[in-house]
Coordinates of C-alpha atoms in Angstrom, one line a residue:
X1 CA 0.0 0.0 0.0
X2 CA 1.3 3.5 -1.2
X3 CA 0.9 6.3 1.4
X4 CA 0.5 9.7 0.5
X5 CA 0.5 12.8 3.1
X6 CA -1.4 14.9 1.1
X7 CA -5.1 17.9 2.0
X8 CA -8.5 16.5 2.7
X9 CA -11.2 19.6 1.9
X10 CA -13.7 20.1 4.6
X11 CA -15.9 22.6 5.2
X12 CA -18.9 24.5 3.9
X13 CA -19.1 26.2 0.6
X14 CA -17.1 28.8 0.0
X15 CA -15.1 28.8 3.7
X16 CA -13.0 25.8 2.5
X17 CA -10.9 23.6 5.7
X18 CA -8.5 21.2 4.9
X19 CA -7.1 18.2 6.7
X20 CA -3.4 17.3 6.2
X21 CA -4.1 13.3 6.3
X22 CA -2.0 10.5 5.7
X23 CA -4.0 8.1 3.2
X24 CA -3.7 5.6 0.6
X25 CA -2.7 6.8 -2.3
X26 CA -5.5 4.8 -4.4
X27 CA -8.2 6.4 -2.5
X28 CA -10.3 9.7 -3.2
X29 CA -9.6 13.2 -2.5
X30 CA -11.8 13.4 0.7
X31 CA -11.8 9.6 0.6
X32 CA -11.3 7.5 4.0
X33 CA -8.0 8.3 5.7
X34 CA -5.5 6.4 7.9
X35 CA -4.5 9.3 10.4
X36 CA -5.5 12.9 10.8
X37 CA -2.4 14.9 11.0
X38 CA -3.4 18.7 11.0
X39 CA -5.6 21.0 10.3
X40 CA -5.1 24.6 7.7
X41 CA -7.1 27.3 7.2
X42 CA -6.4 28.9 3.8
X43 CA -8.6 31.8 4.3
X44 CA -6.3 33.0 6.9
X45 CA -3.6 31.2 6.0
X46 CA -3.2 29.5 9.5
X47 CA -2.4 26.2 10.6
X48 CA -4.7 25.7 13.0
X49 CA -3.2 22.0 14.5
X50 CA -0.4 20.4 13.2
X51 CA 1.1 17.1 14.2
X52 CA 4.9 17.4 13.7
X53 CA 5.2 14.0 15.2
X54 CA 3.0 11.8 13.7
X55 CA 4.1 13.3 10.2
X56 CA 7.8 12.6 10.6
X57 CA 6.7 8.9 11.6
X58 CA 4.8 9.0 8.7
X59 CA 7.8 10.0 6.4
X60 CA 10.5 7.6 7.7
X61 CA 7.8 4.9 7.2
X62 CA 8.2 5.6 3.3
X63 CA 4.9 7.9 3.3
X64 CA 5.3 10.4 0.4
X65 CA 4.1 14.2 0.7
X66 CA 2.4 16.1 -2.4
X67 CA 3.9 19.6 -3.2
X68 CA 1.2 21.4 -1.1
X69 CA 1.9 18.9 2.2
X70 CA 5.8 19.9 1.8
X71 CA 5.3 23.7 2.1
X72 CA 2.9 23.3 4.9
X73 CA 5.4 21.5 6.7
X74 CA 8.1 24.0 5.8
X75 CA 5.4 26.6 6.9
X76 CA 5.0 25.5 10.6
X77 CA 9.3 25.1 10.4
X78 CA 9.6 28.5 10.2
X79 CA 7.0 29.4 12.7
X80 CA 8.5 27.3 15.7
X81 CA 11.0 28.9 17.6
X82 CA 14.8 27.9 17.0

């Protein structure tokens, strides 16, 4: 099974949410999911949760990240204190 860290969309119409979710790779965009990892807001352009944790586990387990999962995870890098 090929695992993909890659955005769910939730939300209502027009005030879009979207889950950062690990998931197989065969399955639909807002599809079932193995493991919730984070929530963004792209109104404001805010991660509201994000699970640094569980996404590094996911990567050394040979998940793959889409473009869109890489720069969110660069995007909570920068806002975490050195």
């Amino acid at each position: 099974m090929a695992v993909k860290i890659r955005l769910a969309r939730c939300g209502r119409k027009n005030a879009p949410i979207y889950r950062l979710v690990a998931i197989d790779s065969r399955r639909k965009r807002d599809g079932e999911f193995i493991e919730n990892l984070g929530t963004y807001n792209p109104v404001t352009g805010a991660l509201v949760q994000f699970h640094k944790d569980r996404v590094d586990y996911w990567i050394s387990q040979g998940a793959i990240e889409t473009d869109a999962a890489r720069k969110l995870y660069k995007q909570y890098a920068k806002q975490q204190p050195a």
